[in-house]
Each structure stands twice: as C-alpha cells, then as structure tokens.
C-alpha cells in the first residue's frame, strides 16, 4: 500500500468531525424545509422533475413509478420509498392545507390506510403548483446547482410566490432538532404578508389580526387562543386542539354523540386508537353511558357515532372524551427551518421577513431579465423601423453586395468599398448608415412580407408596447413601492383563485371537567376463589348463601362499594383495587381474574392477604417474613392513592409469609419448615414504619425458614394439625421473641 495515502489522525476527532458532517447533511439536505419555498429537498426535486417531464395540470396523468424513478435517477439518490412517500403526502388534502400534486388512484386516506404501490397510482402537478411554484423557473430567477453526479442541473430553491412554509406547514426529525409547523389558511397568510410589506415595523400581535392562527385541513377547534401570540412571537409552544362534536336526538329519546371533525394529530391510525380508547373506558367502567360506537366516515367526511343510554349526560360524556382520549390533543409547535443556509427557529414576523425578502430577490432578477430582453427587442424594432424608412437603399445594398459580410459591414460601419450602387447619392447615403450588430442581423434575416403596410404598422405598435414595458420594468426596479405593488397584485390573484374558507375554529375554551356520577354508598361482600377470580355481591345475597360463600372462597369480607381493597403479596407489595372496578352481580357469577383489575403479577408473586382499606385503617398490621423478621405497622400507612406501593422492606432473598390485622390476638406462634415452634406475646413486636425492615422474631437454622404463622387469644382455644398430630396452641409454652423455639416430635 502507498504510505502517502494513509492519513494519521486522532480517532475521537475523526468521529466528531464525521458525525457533525453527517448531522449537517441530514439537517440541510434531508429533514428540514427551506423557509423561502417551504419545501424539503425531496419535495423540491420531485416537483422540479414533474415540471421537467411536462406533467402539467392540463395534461394526462403519468405513472408515479415513472416520476419516482426519474427523480431518483437524476436528483435524489436516497431510495424510492422516501420519494414516493413525499409524493403521496403532497397529494393528501387531509394533511396539507394546499395539496401540490394531483393524484389519481389510491393515495391513502385519513384513517391511516396507506397508498397503493407506485406502479398503480398516477399523478400530475396541481395548477397552483405550476403557476405559483414553477412558473418563473424559465426566467432565471433562482440559482441552479449541479446534481449529485454533476450530469444535470437542479434549482437550489423554487421561485415560490406564496408563503408555502406557513400554508402547508412541515414535520421533520433531523439530528438533535425537529421541525413542527402547523398548516395555515392561504388567504390569511397572504393578508399577513401584505400587512408586513406595508409596515415592516408591525408587531406579531398586529399581524395576528390577519392570521388568526393555524388552520388544520381536518378542522377542529383550537382552545387556547390567548397562548397563540406568544407561540407566534417565539416560534415554539403548544396548541391545544379538540375535535368537533355534535349532538343528535333520536326518536327513542336517546342522544347520539357525533364527531364530525377530528384533531389534526388524530390523522391515521389514531382514529382506530380513539375507538379502542372509548371501548376501554367502557370496559374499565369509567363510563356506563355508551351502548354502541361506530365509524361511519366516508369520502364526504368524518362521522364517528357514539350512542348513549337514555338517561346519559351527553355534555359530561364529551368532557370525559376530552380528558381521557385524543379527542383533545396537543400540537407541539417548533417553527424550525433553513434560513440563510442554517437551521433557525423563527417567529411569525421572521418567517414573513424571510419570505418577503425572497420575493423581492426573485422579482428583481425576473424584471432585470425581462428588461434586458425588452431593451434587446427595442433595439431590433428600432432598427427594423429605420430600415423600413430606407428600404430602397437597403435593397440596393443587398443587391450590390458579394456576400453577407459585405452587406453587414455596410449596414453597421457604412463601408461601401466593393459595393455596386445605381446612383452616387445611394453610396453617400449608405456610407452614413450605423446600425448595431443585432439590428443588422435582424435586417438581413427580415422577410419581404414585413414590408406590407399593415406589418409596418404592427411593428410600430409593438415598438410602442416595448417602450411602455421598458418604462414599467425600470419603474419596478428603481422604486421598491412599485415592486411591492406588483408582488401584492400577484398575491391577490393567488388568494382569489386558491384561497378557501377557514376550517379550524379558534377560541378560548374552558378546560374540560368530567363529573363522575355519585354512587350511592352500600355495603357489599368481596369474594375471591382459589383460582384468583374476584367479584362483589350484595350483603343480603351473601347472608342467604353464607355457608357456600365461606366454603368456596379463599377471601371473604365486607366492604363499601365506594372503597378500596388492599392486596398484600409475598414480594412485599401492596396493590390497591377500587371496589367499583370489580364485577358486581349474582352469587354464582364467575368474576374476573384479580390480575385484570390490579398490577398483581401471579407469575412473580403470591397473594398473602386481602382486606378492605377501611378495615386496615382501624388496626395495626403484623408482618412476618420467611427469614423470621416481624414488625407492627399502623394500618393508616396503607391508605395510599397509588395502585401499587411497597408494603414493607425485605432482606435479600426474603419474602412475606403472613400479614394479619391485630384484633383480639394475644400470642403469635411461628412454625418453621424443620418443625420448630416459637410462641411469644404480640406486644414484644415493635411498631415500625412500612418502609422499615422490622426485627428478628425467631432464630433459624442454616436452611430453615418460617413456613406458617398462627395466633391465639384468651377467649378461644386454638389448635392445629401438624403432620398428623393435633397441637393445642393455647397450651403451648410461651417464650420470648428472638428465640429458637421448640421442635415438635412426630
């Protein structure tokens, strides 16, 4: 290998430089739009390629695959999918305030269905794109740069005549930055641009008298009108948007909630997500008002129908949708664009300034080019008119010349050497001729029919028009007011031709407040069987089936229907469950798995104890672990709002084996796996916080652990069966906490 080609450099420095180069490439050449034309490179190249292919609005559609392939081969070597996706978005009326491409075929829909493959769809330019985006490309108003392989030329920016960056908005994720600009109403943006041109010291607040705020293609309602001036001043902020809801009264007295417009952020798969969220509200019993939901949307527009029960409060239900679903959502604004070759977050006034400056730049280049052409035309016209006045002399010069060069030399410089004239006066007059090079060429190429009287009159009239054009172009170029008026007139023309009524309503709306229906408090009985299925039943039903309920279920206790159930696990966790979340019904109903209504994970932990939070609040609770740790905790510490909290602290490899509220118990009896029993007074267990580890209740052997915990009282004789032997706990000898206990021989 040639050593001269090896570059020695610090690895970290090379990585840093390479990453910065990559990041800038993504930022400038891929992800962010240019503030001047509001287009990303892929969009600009696709539109220019369609222009080059002649796929105009008044010509037949062409296959999308042809457009994509041509764009990729000539200008954008980044894969066909990115080009086709850009083309698809530019056709979608529900995503763009002003679609730039006219699509024919399946280009997707608002509900998230994708476009058909590019080989099936066709496209052509929209009329507005051809007129306002590409119309002046032939007038040398923008710079052309080499393409990726320097075989073609492409425009560095399109000469767009309208503020497209604001009209169509943009979304893009670059490296370390992202752009998110909402679409706006074309007419309003043009009015704001005109207001800025008339008064460059205008404030953002004054500009917003013209531009009220975003205008989403999907309509909807912007609910934070007072926040908009700050957002448009800085270029960043959050816009709150809601869908539009209507109420339809049915013949049966019921009310249907009909969503006719959705938030812009709900476009695509989020519509189906919204439907599933509403179904989730019903399943989780957040609402019991819904009887049916259907999506009746079509080409005519959005129509999502939610049927409510007869006695339902429709407005309160809509507030629930605003609170719990994406029917009310936030659009994050970050108006980031490429300005003067670098990314910049811009407020409304800065965007309009950049757009107006660009309009003056392209207008200056346009009218300089038009003026140069008119001056050239004037020069030629004046030469032809002058020639018509001495046409006999010119014919004599042409007939007397040996070749074109001799005739041209006479016309331009008055050289008559070698020329044959009929009269001496003709030679004298010929020597006085002084046509310019261009005039001489035009005279030599002039056809005889131009000598007809009407043609000469037309030439004189054309010359007068040329002079008038020169005067007008010079006035436009010399006076900024004149150029501004020309730009304003063009803007008015686009507004008249392409502006539409505002779709999005802008207002200050109060925050949605959902009032839950007050439930009449009653006493119910919680039941959970050995398979983990839980439910509640009426207290009177329990009383009639008490024996069967107690025999068939692991946990049975009474509680309030407005309260909570506390579930303690072997992992030291406390899971709380709202009683209202449990199924309430008949005695023989199956119930629901406890996993479905709580964060309890049956694969990682076991249920140790379940009781009502009301019962806990009145008691102290004893915790005993497998490693022989114990403590008392005030039940009030478990009155928590979170669904899951740590109920106790555990040592490494330890687990909870017993949780019991203290009532009439006098002694506690610990039984280990090896058959050791230790009985001592409950009062020897100290009270600790739930986050504490506790104290050692029993000394254990190396491989021994606490297996069961029993309690005794003075009023009731307690006995257990251990390995076939009946043991009376009341007659067992008492010891003290932290003892080894007595081994029971069997």
XYZ file of C-alpha atoms in Angstrom:
746
model
C 0.000 0.000 0.000
C 1.182 3.532 -0.778
C 2.097 5.146 2.584
C 1.384 8.601 1.189
C -2.361 7.762 1.123
C -2.538 6.842 4.827
C -3.936 9.675 6.966
C -2.951 9.533 10.614
C -5.486 11.214 12.894
C -6.945 11.028 16.411
C -9.883 8.585 16.385
C -12.134 10.768 18.589
C -11.508 13.830 16.430
C -12.327 11.916 13.247
C -15.524 10.539 14.792
C -16.566 14.002 15.942
C -15.937 15.538 12.518
C -17.698 12.704 10.698
C -20.749 12.897 12.946
C -21.019 16.672 12.545
C -20.778 16.272 8.754
C -23.491 13.610 8.837
C -25.718 15.687 11.136
C -25.436 18.776 8.932
C -26.190 16.677 5.857
C -29.398 15.383 7.468
C -30.377 18.849 8.691
C -29.721 20.768 5.491
C -30.225 18.188 2.752
C -32.997 15.964 4.047
C -35.142 16.709 7.092
C -35.781 20.462 7.274
C -37.617 22.722 4.793
C -36.202 25.955 3.386
C -38.136 28.934 4.740
C -38.137 30.538 1.264
C -40.151 27.879 -0.574
C -41.276 25.766 2.399
C -40.015 22.571 0.746
C -37.638 19.828 1.774
C -35.093 18.741 -0.870
C -37.045 15.586 -1.772
C -40.238 17.607 -2.325
C -38.428 20.280 -4.335
C -36.722 17.703 -6.541
C -39.929 15.750 -7.139
C -41.854 18.857 -8.215
C -38.995 20.030 -10.443
C -38.755 16.597 -12.067
C -42.505 16.642 -12.815
C -42.020 20.105 -14.326
C -39.142 18.826 -16.464
C -41.175 15.798 -17.582
C -44.004 18.130 -18.630
C -46.586 16.549 -16.318
C -48.696 19.725 -16.171
C -52.148 20.174 -14.665
C -53.775 20.287 -18.136
C -52.001 17.191 -19.458
C -52.608 13.475 -18.811
C -51.543 11.823 -15.563
C -48.293 9.854 -15.530
C -47.423 6.773 -13.505
C -45.989 7.582 -10.086
C -43.292 4.960 -10.672
C -42.028 6.982 -13.662
C -41.869 10.170 -11.574
C -40.148 8.404 -8.669
C -37.635 6.628 -10.894
C -36.761 9.763 -12.818
C -36.366 11.817 -9.626
C -34.170 9.166 -8.029
C -32.003 8.761 -11.104
C -31.477 12.462 -11.741
C -31.714 14.347 -8.451
C -32.430 12.338 -5.276
C -30.383 9.120 -4.834
C -31.893 8.192 -1.454
C -34.266 5.349 -2.261
C -37.623 5.199 -3.979
C -39.724 4.879 -0.802
C -38.775 8.312 0.538
C -39.573 9.939 -2.824
C -42.924 8.160 -3.166
C -43.904 8.967 0.426
C -43.157 12.653 -0.232
C -45.236 12.493 -3.422
C -48.119 10.833 -1.581
C -48.176 13.441 1.201
C -48.214 16.260 -1.374
C -51.469 14.811 -2.787
C -53.312 14.353 0.523
C -55.868 17.072 1.227
C -56.261 15.932 4.834
C -52.565 16.523 5.561
C -51.814 19.628 3.523
C -53.623 22.956 3.515
C -52.750 23.305 -0.184
C -52.035 19.999 -1.999
C -49.274 20.454 -4.577
C -49.800 17.272 -6.594
C -52.987 15.984 -8.229
C -53.136 12.262 -7.526
C -55.153 9.713 -9.472
C -55.750 6.381 -7.741
C -55.449 5.224 -4.151
C -53.233 7.680 -2.282
C -54.341 6.576 1.214
C -56.977 8.054 3.481
C -57.408 9.947 6.741
C -57.923 6.720 8.691
C -54.369 5.553 8.117
C -54.717 3.238 5.125
C -51.560 3.547 3.028
C -51.327 4.468 -0.625
C -51.266 1.809 -3.313
C -47.900 0.830 -4.780
C -46.371 3.429 -7.094
C -46.917 1.195 -10.128
C -50.696 1.523 -9.660
C -51.067 5.274 -8.980
C -50.717 8.264 -11.285
C -50.030 11.939 -10.673
C -49.611 15.364 -12.219
C -48.953 18.881 -10.968
C -51.721 20.944 -9.451
C -52.468 24.198 -11.257
C -51.392 26.283 -8.249
C -48.056 24.428 -8.171
C -47.411 25.091 -11.815
C -48.310 28.785 -11.536
C -47.049 29.785 -8.083
C -44.158 27.353 -7.587
C -42.659 26.659 -11.017
C -43.974 29.454 -13.249
C -40.852 31.642 -13.270
C -38.206 28.906 -13.484
C -37.570 29.852 -17.135
C -36.798 33.467 -16.207
C -33.503 32.761 -14.431
C -34.801 33.923 -11.037
C -33.072 31.261 -8.905
C -29.648 29.662 -8.970
C -29.204 26.210 -10.472
C -26.648 23.840 -8.960
C -25.167 20.530 -10.169
C -26.965 17.357 -9.114
C -25.263 14.553 -7.158
C -23.236 13.258 -10.129
C -22.921 16.624 -11.925
C -24.744 15.394 -15.022
C -27.822 17.587 -14.502
C -28.702 20.972 -13.032
C -31.377 21.459 -10.358
C -32.757 24.601 -8.688
C -31.344 25.351 -5.241
C -34.778 26.699 -4.324
C -38.065 27.003 -6.204
C -39.340 30.527 -7.031
C -42.470 30.082 -4.910
C -44.751 33.140 -4.934
C -46.765 32.308 -1.791
C -45.610 31.719 1.840
C -45.712 27.933 1.453
C -43.787 27.283 4.694
C -46.764 28.626 6.658
C -49.534 27.458 4.317
C -48.586 23.761 4.236
C -46.602 23.514 7.466
C -43.976 20.829 7.932
C -42.874 17.924 10.091
C -39.348 16.574 10.172
C -36.870 14.958 12.540
C -33.222 15.838 11.976
C -30.222 15.150 14.235
C -30.641 16.920 17.556
C -33.561 19.000 16.303
C -37.037 18.667 14.830
C -39.469 20.907 12.981
C -43.202 21.008 13.552
C -45.100 23.822 11.861
C -48.914 23.737 11.634
C -50.662 24.486 8.320
C -52.377 27.863 7.893
C -55.096 29.414 5.764
C -53.742 30.664 2.422
C -55.869 33.814 2.388
C -54.907 34.765 5.931
C -51.189 34.169 5.325
C -51.301 36.341 2.194
C -53.080 39.104 4.153
C -50.405 38.910 6.869
C -47.655 39.049 4.252
C -49.234 42.133 2.643
C -49.562 43.786 6.063
C -45.862 43.192 6.725
C -44.895 44.595 3.315
C -46.851 47.773 4.013
C -45.373 48.183 7.510
C -42.174 46.309 8.353
C -42.298 47.515 11.976
C -45.650 45.791 12.520
C -45.887 43.653 15.678
C -46.767 39.974 15.874
C -49.988 40.850 17.693
C -50.986 43.191 14.863
C -50.093 40.546 12.270
C -52.458 38.144 14.029
C -55.379 40.371 13.141
C -54.830 38.947 9.654
C -53.523 35.482 10.529
C -55.799 34.229 13.319
C -53.832 31.034 13.988
C -53.372 27.578 12.459
C -55.954 26.264 10.023
C -55.833 22.485 10.001
C -57.208 20.584 6.975
C -59.158 18.407 9.417
C -60.866 21.410 11.013
C -61.333 21.058 14.743
C -61.169 23.689 17.463
C -58.090 25.453 18.867
C -58.913 26.042 22.538
C -56.023 28.226 23.768
C -56.413 31.386 21.691
C -54.671 33.564 24.291
C -51.485 31.468 24.013
C -51.148 31.966 20.252
C -49.456 35.428 20.274
C -46.654 34.028 22.441
C -46.289 30.983 20.190
C -46.056 33.080 17.028
C -43.652 35.511 18.686
C -41.134 32.806 19.647
C -41.905 30.093 17.097
C -42.401 27.468 19.816
C -45.235 26.403 22.086
C -48.192 24.065 22.400
C -51.507 24.412 20.612
C -54.461 22.617 22.187
C -56.921 21.222 19.664
C -60.252 19.450 20.012
C -62.463 17.558 17.645
C -65.851 18.998 16.712
C -68.786 17.261 18.342
C -72.498 17.451 17.539
C -75.484 16.005 19.412
C -78.231 14.182 17.511
C -81.524 13.431 19.255
C -83.062 10.079 18.357
C -86.741 9.143 18.203
C -86.359 6.816 21.193
C -85.246 9.742 23.359
C -81.580 8.792 23.297
C -78.760 11.132 22.262
C -76.013 10.283 19.792
C -72.635 11.988 20.141
C -71.367 12.540 16.579
C -67.741 13.547 15.946
C -67.634 15.406 12.619
C -64.093 16.832 12.814
C -61.011 15.369 14.461
C -57.829 16.956 15.819
C -55.027 17.140 13.222
C -52.924 14.840 15.432
C -55.547 12.088 15.139
C -54.923 11.559 11.414
C -54.129 7.966 10.532
C -54.128 5.023 12.905
C -55.003 7.305 15.816
C -58.654 7.161 14.720
C -58.767 3.421 15.430
C -56.809 4.119 18.624
C -59.548 6.586 19.623
C -62.246 3.980 19.019
C -60.385 1.428 21.149
C -59.851 4.068 23.875
C -63.612 4.695 24.035
C -64.192 0.939 24.264
C -61.549 0.846 27.018
C -63.444 3.492 29.004
C -66.484 1.227 28.901
C -64.530 -1.900 29.850
C -62.807 -0.164 32.752
C -66.175 1.245 33.893
C -65.035 4.845 33.576
C -68.370 5.313 31.875
C -71.506 3.197 31.667
C -73.264 5.552 29.231
C -72.160 4.006 25.911
C -74.369 1.456 24.179
C -72.658 1.402 20.781
C -69.861 3.071 18.794
C -69.420 3.075 15.027
C -67.150 4.738 12.499
C -69.352 5.943 9.635
C -66.661 8.089 7.983
C -66.609 8.250 4.184
C -65.327 10.421 1.340
C -67.832 13.057 2.443
C -66.022 13.456 5.759
C -65.525 12.210 9.298
C -68.527 10.787 11.142
C -67.904 8.794 14.320
C -71.161 7.984 16.117
C -71.324 7.096 19.819
C -74.771 6.012 21.011
C -75.557 6.828 24.654
C -78.048 5.474 27.167
C -81.346 7.246 27.542
C -80.512 8.992 30.825
C -76.889 9.865 29.927
C -75.483 13.380 30.304
C -74.092 13.895 26.779
C -72.058 17.016 27.551
C -70.471 15.388 30.584
C -69.621 12.352 28.457
C -67.928 14.555 25.831
C -65.837 16.122 28.616
C -64.765 12.591 29.553
C -63.644 12.034 25.945
C -61.655 15.279 26.046
C -59.973 14.210 29.298
C -59.277 10.551 28.561
C -58.862 10.260 24.760
C -57.133 12.072 21.898
C -60.324 13.916 21.002
C -58.481 16.747 22.769
C -54.776 16.768 21.986
C -51.716 18.982 21.878
C -49.832 20.042 18.749
C -46.249 20.923 19.618
C -45.079 23.914 17.577
C -41.413 24.396 16.682
C -41.168 26.519 13.537
C -37.668 25.443 12.569
C -36.450 25.972 9.011
C -33.322 26.523 6.953
C -32.688 30.268 6.726
C -29.536 31.624 5.070
C -28.094 28.113 4.987
C -28.515 27.278 8.673
C -31.351 25.913 10.850
C -33.241 28.567 12.785
C -36.368 28.619 14.933
C -38.393 31.545 13.649
C -41.395 33.510 14.831
C -44.176 34.652 12.503
C -42.577 38.026 11.745
C -39.165 36.483 10.985
C -40.778 33.960 8.615
C -42.675 36.705 6.780
C -39.495 38.814 6.556
C -37.538 35.930 5.012
C -40.414 35.230 2.600
C -40.805 38.883 1.572
C -37.035 39.315 1.099
C -37.058 36.238 -1.138
C -39.975 37.642 -3.163
C -38.052 40.868 -3.756
C -34.957 38.895 -4.772
C -36.750 36.792 -7.372
C -38.761 39.824 -8.579
C -35.532 41.820 -9.014
C -33.914 39.027 -11.045
C -37.099 38.478 -13.033
C -37.567 42.111 -14.036
C -33.859 42.639 -14.727
C -34.060 39.730 -17.173
C -37.332 40.985 -18.679
C -35.877 44.490 -19.000
C -32.781 43.161 -20.783
C -34.983 41.248 -23.242
C -37.204 44.279 -23.864
C -34.171 46.518 -24.435
C -32.847 43.996 -26.940
C -36.264 43.816 -28.593
C -36.467 47.634 -28.678
C -33.055 47.811 -30.330
C -34.117 45.388 -33.038
C -37.517 47.045 -33.522
C -35.952 50.477 -33.921
C -33.517 49.039 -36.447
C -36.346 47.486 -38.468
C -38.395 50.684 -38.376
C -35.386 52.685 -39.510
C -34.741 50.099 -42.200
C -38.314 50.354 -43.478
C -37.817 54.105 -43.961
C -34.789 53.496 -46.230
C -35.840 50.139 -47.580
C -34.928 51.033 -51.196
C -31.351 51.855 -50.128
C -31.067 48.624 -48.146
C -32.321 46.589 -51.116
C -29.764 48.319 -53.306
C -27.008 47.464 -50.750
C -28.104 43.829 -50.660
C -28.162 43.550 -54.457
C -24.765 45.226 -54.733
C -23.003 43.054 -52.104
C -20.919 39.978 -52.936
C -21.727 38.253 -49.615
C -23.490 38.681 -46.237
C -20.357 40.035 -44.555
C -20.036 42.860 -47.065
C -23.710 43.830 -46.628
C -23.439 43.712 -42.847
C -20.253 45.846 -42.869
C -22.101 48.479 -44.847
C -25.114 48.466 -42.532
C -23.029 48.641 -39.352
C -19.959 50.686 -40.316
C -21.027 52.398 -43.534
C -18.325 50.635 -45.612
C -19.174 50.889 -49.294
C -15.917 49.562 -50.780
C -16.681 46.889 -53.369
C -20.393 47.622 -53.361
C -22.195 48.464 -56.599
C -24.763 51.261 -56.484
C -27.050 52.568 -59.201
C -26.573 56.173 -58.144
C -23.866 58.228 -56.489
C -26.369 59.520 -53.909
C -27.024 55.937 -52.788
C -23.316 55.418 -51.998
C -23.259 58.661 -49.981
C -26.368 57.641 -48.016
C -25.017 54.098 -47.487
C -21.808 55.490 -46.007
C -23.877 57.246 -43.352
C -25.596 54.050 -42.056
C -24.779 52.960 -38.470
C -26.995 50.051 -37.476
C -25.950 47.922 -34.479
C -24.826 44.311 -34.868
C -28.214 42.983 -33.668
C -30.128 45.411 -35.882
C -28.038 44.455 -38.913
C -28.641 40.745 -38.292
C -32.394 41.367 -37.919
C -32.462 43.363 -41.173
C -30.576 40.659 -43.051
C -32.983 37.991 -41.730
C -36.138 40.076 -42.348
C -38.666 38.553 -44.733
C -40.221 40.510 -47.553
C -43.803 40.284 -46.205
C -42.684 42.538 -43.348
C -42.722 45.388 -45.866
C -46.517 45.235 -46.115
C -48.085 48.384 -44.716
C -50.092 46.590 -42.009
C -46.980 44.732 -40.887
C -45.098 48.011 -40.550
C -47.984 49.441 -38.510
C -47.920 46.364 -36.295
C -44.162 46.787 -35.868
C -44.605 50.398 -34.775
C -47.369 49.367 -32.354
C -45.187 46.561 -30.982
C -42.378 49.079 -30.501
C -44.685 51.351 -28.522
C -45.623 48.402 -26.278
C -41.952 47.554 -25.814
C -41.157 51.109 -24.785
C -44.068 51.029 -22.330
C -42.788 47.725 -20.886
C -39.291 49.141 -20.503
C -40.675 52.149 -18.672
C -42.732 49.865 -16.397
C -39.846 47.464 -15.682
C -37.478 50.323 -14.916
C -40.031 51.813 -12.553
C -40.459 48.445 -10.800
C -36.701 48.015 -10.413
C -35.991 51.581 -9.316
C -38.865 52.031 -6.849
C -39.425 49.473 -4.062
C -43.049 50.573 -3.734
C -43.701 49.689 -7.354
C -42.137 46.245 -6.955
C -44.075 45.702 -3.725
C -47.305 46.538 -5.519
C -46.511 44.015 -8.256
C -45.887 41.322 -5.617
C -49.105 42.279 -3.793
C -51.109 42.112 -7.028
C -49.773 38.601 -7.682
C -50.624 37.566 -4.125
C -54.165 38.914 -4.533
C -54.522 36.853 -7.700
C -53.471 33.645 -5.916
C -55.747 34.451 -2.985
C -58.727 34.941 -5.279
C -58.008 31.766 -7.223
C -56.986 29.314 -4.489
C -57.969 30.595 -1.017
C -60.767 28.829 0.865
C -62.733 29.452 3.999
C -61.136 28.755 7.375
C -61.853 25.262 8.673
C -60.431 25.432 12.203
C -62.290 27.432 14.869
C -60.079 29.437 17.255
C -61.402 30.282 20.700
C -60.657 30.255 24.400
C -62.376 27.191 25.810
C -62.639 26.211 29.433
C -60.787 23.102 30.499
C -62.958 20.021 30.189
C -64.288 18.944 33.574
C -65.777 15.490 33.897
C -68.075 14.927 36.853
C -68.324 11.306 37.849
C -71.787 10.165 38.808
C -72.206 9.979 42.530
C -72.694 6.377 43.533
C -74.955 5.549 46.463
C -72.729 4.018 49.127
C -73.774 0.493 50.112
C -72.182 -2.477 51.842
C -71.064 -5.327 49.615
C -69.131 -8.545 50.198
C -65.833 -9.283 48.439
C -65.306 -12.881 47.290
C -62.166 -14.418 45.744
C -61.920 -18.133 44.963
C -58.811 -20.320 44.916
C -58.337 -19.662 41.180
C -57.946 -15.913 41.758
C -61.346 -14.856 40.368
C -62.790 -11.939 42.355
C -66.199 -10.257 42.485
C -68.580 -8.477 44.837
C -72.141 -9.355 45.768
C -74.882 -7.666 47.739
C -74.634 -8.162 51.521
C -78.154 -9.641 51.661
C -77.238 -12.151 48.943
C -74.166 -13.145 50.978
C -76.256 -13.668 54.107
C -78.531 -16.083 52.219
C -75.544 -18.025 50.826
C -73.106 -17.583 53.721
C -72.108 -21.210 54.145
C -71.445 -21.794 50.440
C -69.609 -18.449 50.066
C -67.296 -19.118 53.019
C -66.596 -22.671 51.911
C -65.852 -21.953 48.253
C -63.711 -18.817 48.573
C -60.249 -18.069 49.966
C -61.054 -14.477 50.959
C -64.442 -13.236 52.130
C -65.042 -9.864 53.817
C -67.480 -6.968 53.716
C -66.574 -3.521 52.352
C -68.134 -0.360 50.929
C -68.775 -0.196 47.182
C -67.040 3.210 47.150
C -63.945 1.936 48.955
C -60.789 0.031 48.078
C -59.450 -3.467 48.529
C -55.842 -3.942 49.697
C -53.899 -6.930 48.363
C -50.605 -7.851 50.114
C -48.157 -10.106 48.272
C -45.165 -12.276 49.099
C -42.939 -9.757 47.287
C -43.784 -7.139 49.924
C -46.042 -5.174 47.556
C -49.415 -3.584 48.269
C -51.838 -3.455 45.321
C -54.997 -1.396 45.776
C -58.163 -2.055 43.787
C -61.255 0.124 43.595
C -64.275 -1.916 44.599
C -66.134 -0.292 41.692
C -63.629 -1.911 39.296
C -64.697 -5.388 40.437
C -67.687 -7.074 38.780
C -70.852 -6.826 40.867
C -73.587 -9.337 40.316
C -75.189 -12.636 41.231
C -73.755 -15.140 43.677
C -72.919 -17.732 41.009
C -71.234 -15.258 38.631
C -67.643 -16.211 37.874
C -65.992 -12.821 38.481
C -62.760 -11.576 36.926
C -59.097 -12.574 37.489
C -57.550 -10.341 40.149
C -54.644 -9.708 37.711
C -57.029 -7.900 35.329
C -58.057 -5.215 37.823
C -54.720 -4.663 39.572
C -50.959 -4.647 38.981
C -50.643 -8.041 40.704
C -48.449 -10.444 38.722
C -49.223 -14.054 39.576
C -46.023 -15.248 37.858
C -43.730 -13.235 40.154
C -45.602 -13.057 43.481
C -48.243 -14.785 45.581
C -51.221 -13.316 47.421
C -50.643 -13.366 51.193
C -53.650 -11.428 52.444
C -56.571 -9.328 51.150
C -58.792 -6.982 53.151
C -60.641 -3.694 52.820
C -58.796 -0.411 53.260
C -61.457 0.716 55.729
C -60.690 -2.278 57.984
C -56.953 -1.625 57.755
C -57.318 1.999 58.837
C -58.692 0.847 62.212
C -55.952 -1.684 63.015
C -52.298 -2.406 63.392
C -50.921 -4.952 60.925
C -48.394 -7.713 61.691
C -45.826 -8.618 59.011
C -43.816 -11.853 59.269
C -41.243 -12.936 56.681
C -39.689 -16.304 55.794
C -36.373 -15.243 57.336
C -38.096 -14.655 60.684
C -38.404 -10.848 60.579
C -41.505 -9.268 62.104
C -42.990 -5.826 62.770
C -46.216 -3.998 63.509
C -47.355 -1.263 61.129
C -50.188 1.203 61.616
C -52.903 0.379 59.089
C -53.288 4.061 58.223
C -49.949 3.901 56.367
C -51.633 1.808 53.687
C -54.232 4.463 52.862
C -52.496 5.412 49.590
C -53.658 6.776 46.257
C -51.212 4.840 44.070
C -52.272 1.480 42.693
C -49.029 -0.184 43.823
C -46.605 0.682 46.660
C -44.039 -1.185 48.733
C -45.832 -2.532 51.812
C -42.627 -3.499 53.624
C -38.881 -3.690 53.206
C -37.407 -7.147 52.621
C -33.919 -8.514 53.024
C -32.158 -10.216 50.138
C -33.933 -13.444 49.195
C -36.669 -12.877 51.799
C -40.438 -12.973 51.262
C -43.583 -12.193 53.237
C -45.367 -15.255 54.636
C -48.021 -13.612 56.804
C -49.933 -10.312 57.027
C -52.612 -10.089 59.709
C -54.517 -7.160 61.274
C -54.407 -7.175 65.106
C -57.822 -7.664 66.737
C -58.185 -9.951 69.798
C -54.969 -11.953 69.301
C -52.781 -12.403 72.373
C -49.885 -14.554 71.191
C -48.196 -15.274 67.911
C -46.874 -18.745 67.012
C -44.198 -19.164 64.315
C -43.727 -22.563 62.695
C -40.654 -23.363 60.600
C -40.083 -25.835 57.800
C -37.927 -28.023 60.116
C -40.769 -28.258 62.680
C -39.693 -25.639 65.257
C -42.456 -23.708 67.018
C -41.968 -20.405 68.883
C -44.783 -18.786 70.836
C -44.483 -15.307 72.327
C -46.591 -12.266 73.217
C -47.564 -9.962 70.323
C -46.633 -6.987 72.477
C -42.948 -7.979 72.047
C -43.166 -6.993 68.357
C -42.318 -3.283 67.969
C -44.271 -0.892 65.734
C -42.301 0.289 62.691
C -42.904 2.263 59.514
C -43.878 0.315 56.417
C -40.502 1.129 54.858
C -38.620 -0.467 57.803
C -37.089 -3.957 57.764
C -38.516 -4.993 61.168
C -36.884 -7.019 63.972
C -35.854 -10.656 64.225
C -38.710 -12.675 65.684
C -37.041 -16.116 65.618
C -33.575 -17.585 65.288
C -33.487 -20.010 62.385
C -31.221 -22.831 61.329
C -28.998 -22.517 58.282
C -31.575 -23.884 55.840
C -34.706 -23.363 57.892
C -37.390 -20.740 57.276
C -40.755 -19.691 58.708
C -43.467 -21.660 56.967
C -46.667 -20.787 58.871
C -47.865 -18.214 61.403
C -50.704 -18.786 63.906
C -52.387 -16.609 66.521
C -54.074 -17.359 69.866
C -56.434 -15.425 72.098
C -57.536 -15.896 75.706
C -61.167 -16.431 74.763
C -60.827 -19.131 72.118
C -58.927 -22.422 72.212
C -56.785 -22.665 69.052
C -55.410 -25.956 67.804
C -53.760 -27.086 64.574
C -52.897 -30.389 62.911
C -49.184 -30.764 62.150
C -48.033 -33.874 60.273
C -50.968 -35.875 61.601
C -50.552 -34.682 65.192
C -53.051 -32.347 66.876
C -51.307 -29.471 68.677
C -53.082 -27.074 71.066
C -51.567 -23.625 70.606
C -53.096 -22.272 73.841
C -51.351 -24.950 75.920
C -48.030 -24.477 74.162
C -45.387 -22.998 76.471
C -44.754 -19.274 75.860
C -41.217 -17.962 75.301
C -39.800 -14.674 74.112
C -39.150 -13.102 70.721
C -35.845 -13.979 69.025
C -35.719 -17.495 70.468
C -35.007 -20.765 68.674
C -38.349 -22.301 69.632
C -39.160 -25.936 70.402
C -39.011 -28.754 67.873
C -42.210 -30.810 67.777
C -41.557 -34.560 67.506
C -43.959 -36.544 65.363
